[in-house]
C-alpha cells in the first residue's frame, strides 16, 4: 500500500503555531493521565477530536484490573494475562503492567477516582479468564466515566495544561527523523481552522479502531488515527490482525451495538441459543472462557441460519439487584423494551478492541524519536493476541505514567525551534487514469465510502476469516486507494484516510498470518503454528512487512 507521507491540505509554516513542552493527542485515560504527569514539569497541550466524553474510556463499563485482593498477586495476574494472550505477549511488558497496576490504582484514587465498595472493602468482581476477583469498578458499570471524570477535573484546573476540544491531529510533523509535533484541524461547526503544535515530546493516545467494522462498541471517533498517523510518519506498527470482538453486544433490531459487559457473565449470566440450549456448557470455563472463544461460539450459532439468535440470560437476579449493580445497562435495555430481570437479551459479537498498534518499548517510546504512544493505540506487548478483560484501562494508565517520566528524562524542557522544512506531500504516483476517482470531496461520498468499508471489513475479516474472504477484502479496499491522493480539508476526510490506511494494514496482516491464534481465526489455517508464527507481524512505511520473534 502506498500512502502519502503528509495528507493535510495546509502548509504547516502558514498555520498558527503553538509551542509547548508536550503535545498530547487524545483525552481518554492514557492521554489525560499522561498530561497530568507531564504537567508537573512543563506546558502541555491536550488535543482531542470531539467532546471529552467521545472516547472509549468514557464508554468503559466493567472495570479496571489490578492484583489488590488478599488472595491475589501480580504473578497470578501475569499468568492470566499471558494465558489469554496466546503466546504473543511480551513477558517484560506484562510484568511491568501487573507490578505497577496496584500503585497506579492508588494514584488514581488520589487524583479523585473512586471505586465501589462493599462492607468497607473495595468490591472486586471477576471477569472472563481471570482466576481471581480483581476487577475494581466505579458507579456499578460506569468505570471509565468515573475515572475519566476525575482526571478531567484535575486536568481542567491545572495551570500548565491547555485543552483543545474539537481538534483533530491530521499529520505528525517530523524533521530529520524526529517527531516535533503535529498539524491539527479545529472545527466548531462554523469554521475550520488549522493549527500547528510543536513540542519536545509528542504523545499519541488516540484510542482504538472499532469503526473499521459495521458492528462496534466503539464511539464514532475510534477510526484508528494513531496507527495511521504513526505509520505515515514512518513508525513501526504491529499485531494489527488481532482485533477483539466482544462476544456480547446488544443485537436488538436497529439498535446500537451497546456493550453488555462481561461482568454480567461474571455475575452468572448464561448464553442460550433460540431453543434455550446453553451452548457453552461443555467448555471448561463455560461463559467465562476467553473472549475470542465465546465470540466464535456465538458467531457459529448465529451462522446457522437467518432465524438464529443468541441470548444472554440474566434472569436469575432480581430487578432491584440488577438496577443497583448495572444501572447503565439496566436503563439502556429498559429503553429498548427489554426488562433484563425477566427477558433474555439478544446479543452478537461486535468489534471492540485493537490488540495491535504502534510499537513501543516499556516507556512508551515508538521507533521515531520524540514520539510516544500510550493506551489502546500502542502495542506495548501486554495484550498479545487477545486482551484479558479489564486490562486496557490499566495498561493505558501504567504506560502513560512511564511515558511521561521518560519524556521528562529525555530533556523535556529543551523545546525545539520551529524549523519545518516544508513537508512535501509524497504523492507517489497513482496512474493518472484513476486519479479522478473515487473523489472523497463529492458531497455524501465520504459517508458512503465509510459505510461500505465497515460492511466489507465486518463480512470478510470479522470473527472468522479465510484466504478467500481476505482476498475479497483487499480487492474491495483497493478500489478506494486513489482517494488517498486528495489533500485532506477536514475531520471527515482525515478520518476516511485513517480508516482506509488502517483497514489495509489489518487485512494485509490477516493475509500474511497463516495460522489461527487468539482473536485471529482463519478457516483455512485453523491451528496455531508456534514453530513459524509465535512472532509479531510488523509493518513500516519504509520497510514493508516483516516478522519479529516474541521475547521469551
Ligand atoms: C463499550 C466499551 C467498554 C469497555 N470496557 C472496558 C472495561 O471495562 N475495562 C477496560 O479495561 N477496558 C474497557 N474497554 C476498553 C477501554 O475502554 C479502552 O481500551 C481504553 O479506554 C482506551 O483508552 P485510550 O486513552 O487509549 O483511548 P480513548 O479513551 O479511546 O481516547 C482516545 C482519545 O483520542 C482522541 N483522538 C483520536 N484520534 C484523534 C486525532 N486524530 N486527533 C486528536 N484526538 C484524537 C479521541 O477524541 C479521544 O479523546 C471498553 C471499551 C468500550 C468501547
Tab-separated table of N, CA and C and ligand atoms in Angstrom, residues 25-31 47-50 54-57 59-63 167-169 205-208 217-218 221 225 229 259 352-353 374-376 387 390-393, ligand 1:
chain	number	residue	atom	x	y	z
A	25	UNK	N	-2.013	13.836	22.277
A	25	UNK	CA	-3.091	13.674	21.292
A	25	UNK	C	-4.073	12.634	21.820
A	26	UNK	N	-5.192	13.107	22.375
A	26	UNK	CA	-6.193	12.190	22.911
A	26	UNK	C	-6.502	12.497	24.363
A	27	UNK	N	-7.795	12.362	24.702
A	27	UNK	CA	-8.232	12.688	26.065
A	27	UNK	C	-8.988	11.534	26.697
A	28	UNK	N	-8.509	10.307	26.439
A	28	UNK	CA	-9.008	9.155	27.185
A	28	UNK	C	-8.123	8.975	28.409
A	29	UNK	N	-8.196	7.804	29.028
A	29	UNK	CA	-7.410	7.599	30.252
A	29	UNK	C	-5.918	7.798	29.984
A	30	UNK	N	-5.437	7.317	28.830
A	30	UNK	CA	-3.996	7.374	28.568
A	30	UNK	C	-3.541	8.819	28.371
A	31	UNK	N	-4.275	9.579	27.559
A	31	UNK	CA	-3.881	10.958	27.285
A	31	UNK	C	-4.009	11.837	28.520
A	47	UNK	N	-4.948	17.661	22.821
A	47	UNK	CA	-5.830	17.832	21.669
A	47	UNK	C	-6.753	16.622	21.569
A	48	UNK	N	-8.022	16.860	21.312
A	48	UNK	CA	-8.920	15.718	21.110
A	48	UNK	C	-10.027	16.090	20.146
A	49	UNK	N	-10.557	15.026	19.499
A	49	UNK	CA	-11.404	15.261	18.331
A	49	UNK	C	-12.757	15.875	18.655
A	50	UNK	N	-13.437	15.303	19.630
A	50	UNK	CA	-14.799	15.773	19.857
A	50	UNK	C	-14.894	16.452	21.205
A	54	UNK	N	-16.281	11.744	24.196
A	54	UNK	CA	-16.200	10.913	22.992
A	54	UNK	C	-14.947	10.050	22.995
A	55	UNK	N	-14.882	9.119	23.919
A	55	UNK	CA	-13.706	8.248	23.968
A	55	UNK	C	-14.139	6.854	24.380
A	56	UNK	N	-13.289	5.892	24.081
A	56	UNK	CA	-13.556	4.534	24.564
A	56	UNK	C	-13.527	4.520	26.085
A	57	UNK	N	-12.663	5.345	26.654
A	57	UNK	CA	-12.569	5.361	28.113
A	57	UNK	C	-13.923	5.691	28.731
A	59	UNK	N	-16.742	5.119	27.638
A	59	UNK	CA	-17.715	4.039	27.437
A	59	UNK	C	-17.414	2.815	28.294
A	60	UNK	N	-16.199	2.754	28.861
A	60	UNK	CA	-15.790	1.527	29.564
A	60	UNK	C	-16.698	1.256	30.755
A	61	UNK	N	-17.128	0.029	30.842
A	61	UNK	CA	-18.135	-0.304	31.853
A	61	UNK	C	-17.552	-1.119	33.002
A	62	UNK	N	-17.101	-2.333	32.639
A	62	UNK	CA	-16.858	-3.390	33.625
A	62	UNK	C	-15.892	-3.031	34.720
A	63	UNK	N	-14.696	-2.543	34.373
A	63	UNK	CA	-13.769	-2.223	35.434
A	63	UNK	C	-12.328	-2.147	35.007
A	167	UNK	N	-10.437	19.241	18.138
A	167	UNK	CA	-9.186	19.495	17.418
A	167	UNK	C	-8.554	18.170	17.019
A	168	UNK	N	-8.593	17.886	15.746
A	168	UNK	CA	-8.113	16.586	15.266
A	168	UNK	C	-6.725	16.703	14.656
A	169	UNK	N	-5.817	15.877	15.127
A	169	UNK	CA	-4.488	15.836	14.520
A	169	UNK	C	-4.582	15.103	13.189
A	205	UNK	N	-2.232	9.229	21.949
A	205	UNK	CA	-3.114	8.491	22.874
A	205	UNK	C	-4.513	8.477	22.270
A	206	UNK	N	-4.570	8.039	21.015
A	206	UNK	CA	-5.780	8.232	20.208
A	206	UNK	C	-6.791	7.091	20.288
A	207	UNK	N	-6.524	6.069	21.100
A	207	UNK	CA	-7.532	5.027	21.302
A	207	UNK	C	-7.616	4.027	20.164
A	208	UNK	N	-8.825	3.503	19.945
A	208	UNK	CA	-8.983	2.304	19.125
A	208	UNK	C	-9.407	2.531	17.690
A	217	UNK	N	-18.602	-1.577	19.379
A	217	UNK	CA	-18.977	-0.938	20.642
A	217	UNK	C	-18.318	0.440	20.765
A	218	UNK	N	-17.410	0.760	19.847
A	218	UNK	CA	-16.607	1.996	19.973
A	218	UNK	C	-17.365	3.219	19.463
A	221	UNK	N	-15.525	8.245	16.833
A	221	UNK	CA	-14.170	8.766	16.610
A	221	UNK	C	-13.083	7.708	16.651
A	225	UNK	N	-6.818	6.394	14.130
A	225	UNK	CA	-5.977	7.531	13.731
A	225	UNK	C	-4.516	7.371	14.149
A	229	UNK	N	-1.521	7.650	11.617
A	229	UNK	CA	-0.612	8.804	11.766
A	229	UNK	C	0.832	8.328	11.924
A	259	UNK	N	-22.572	-2.253	24.507
A	259	UNK	CA	-21.853	-3.341	25.174
A	259	UNK	C	-22.610	-3.874	26.381
A	352	UNK	N	-14.373	-4.487	19.175
A	352	UNK	CA	-14.335	-3.869	20.498
A	352	UNK	C	-12.979	-3.271	20.840
A	353	UNK	N	-11.915	-3.980	20.499
A	353	UNK	CA	-10.603	-3.548	20.995
A	353	UNK	C	-9.507	-3.966	20.020
A	374	UNK	N	0.682	5.640	23.816
A	374	UNK	CA	0.159	5.027	25.045
A	374	UNK	C	-1.315	4.689	24.868
A	375	UNK	N	-1.794	3.743	25.673
A	375	UNK	CA	-3.209	3.368	25.601
A	375	UNK	C	-3.469	2.412	24.451
A	376	UNK	N	-4.719	2.400	24.006
A	376	UNK	CA	-5.130	1.386	23.033
A	376	UNK	C	-4.384	1.506	21.706
A	387	UNK	N	-6.769	-9.712	24.339
A	387	UNK	CA	-6.701	-8.955	25.592
A	387	UNK	C	-7.548	-9.609	26.674
A	390	UNK	N	-10.670	-6.044	31.099
A	390	UNK	CA	-10.301	-5.012	32.083
A	390	UNK	C	-8.807	-4.735	32.182
A	391	UNK	N	-8.048	-5.244	31.218
A	391	UNK	CA	-6.608	-4.981	31.223
A	391	UNK	C	-6.238	-3.756	30.396
A	392	UNK	N	-7.213	-3.091	29.751
A	392	UNK	CA	-6.769	-1.997	28.882
A	392	UNK	C	-6.779	-0.647	29.574
A	393	UNK	N	-7.767	-0.385	30.415
A	393	UNK	CA	-7.715	0.879	31.163
A	393	UNK	C	-6.419	0.920	31.969
B	1	LIG	C1	-18.028	-0.002	25.423
B	1	LIG	C2	-16.632	-0.276	25.920
B	1	LIG	C3	-16.439	-0.852	27.159
B	1	LIG	C4	-15.153	-1.107	27.632
B	1	LIG	N1	-14.999	-1.622	28.890
B	1	LIG	C5	-13.746	-1.738	29.384
B	1	LIG	C6	-13.541	-2.131	30.734
B	1	LIG	O1	-14.483	-2.353	31.482
B	1	LIG	N2	-12.258	-2.232	31.178
B	1	LIG	C7	-11.170	-1.978	30.389
B	1	LIG	O2	-10.032	-2.085	30.849
B	1	LIG	N3	-11.361	-1.596	29.109
B	1	LIG	C8	-12.599	-1.462	28.596
B	1	LIG	N4	-12.765	-1.061	27.301
B	1	LIG	C9	-11.580	-0.709	26.520
B	1	LIG	C10	-11.040	0.615	27.033
B	1	LIG	O3	-12.118	1.461	27.334
B	1	LIG	C11	-10.151	1.302	26.032
B	1	LIG	O4	-9.206	0.423	25.507
B	1	LIG	C12	-9.414	2.454	26.704
B	1	LIG	O5	-10.331	3.287	27.349
B	1	LIG	C13	-8.623	3.227	25.684
B	1	LIG	O6	-8.172	4.397	26.292
B	1	LIG	P1	-7.289	5.409	25.463
B	1	LIG	O7	-6.968	6.525	26.373
B	1	LIG	O8	-6.183	4.688	24.815
B	1	LIG	O9	-8.253	5.881	24.265
B	1	LIG	P2	-9.710	6.535	24.290
B	1	LIG	O10	-10.311	6.502	25.619
B	1	LIG	O11	-10.482	5.936	23.183
B	1	LIG	O12	-9.418	8.056	23.929
B	1	LIG	C14	-8.974	8.402	22.647
B	1	LIG	C15	-8.898	9.901	22.575
B	1	LIG	O13	-8.158	10.263	21.422
B	1	LIG	C16	-8.850	11.273	20.705
B	1	LIG	N5	-8.427	11.172	19.310
B	1	LIG	C17	-8.499	10.112	18.475
B	1	LIG	N6	-7.954	10.421	17.284
B	1	LIG	C18	-7.527	11.704	17.378
B	1	LIG	C19	-6.893	12.602	16.490
B	1	LIG	N7	-6.567	12.254	15.240
B	1	LIG	N8	-6.623	13.862	16.914
B	1	LIG	C20	-6.952	14.265	18.164
B	1	LIG	N9	-7.551	13.440	19.059
B	1	LIG	C21	-7.829	12.187	18.661
B	1	LIG	C22	-10.305	10.980	20.953
B	1	LIG	O14	-11.062	12.138	20.688
B	1	LIG	C23	-10.244	10.600	22.436
B	1	LIG	O15	-10.219	11.754	23.223
B	1	LIG	C24	-14.041	-0.801	26.824
B	1	LIG	C25	-14.233	-0.224	25.573
B	1	LIG	C26	-15.510	0.043	25.117
B	1	LIG	C27	-15.689	0.671	23.775
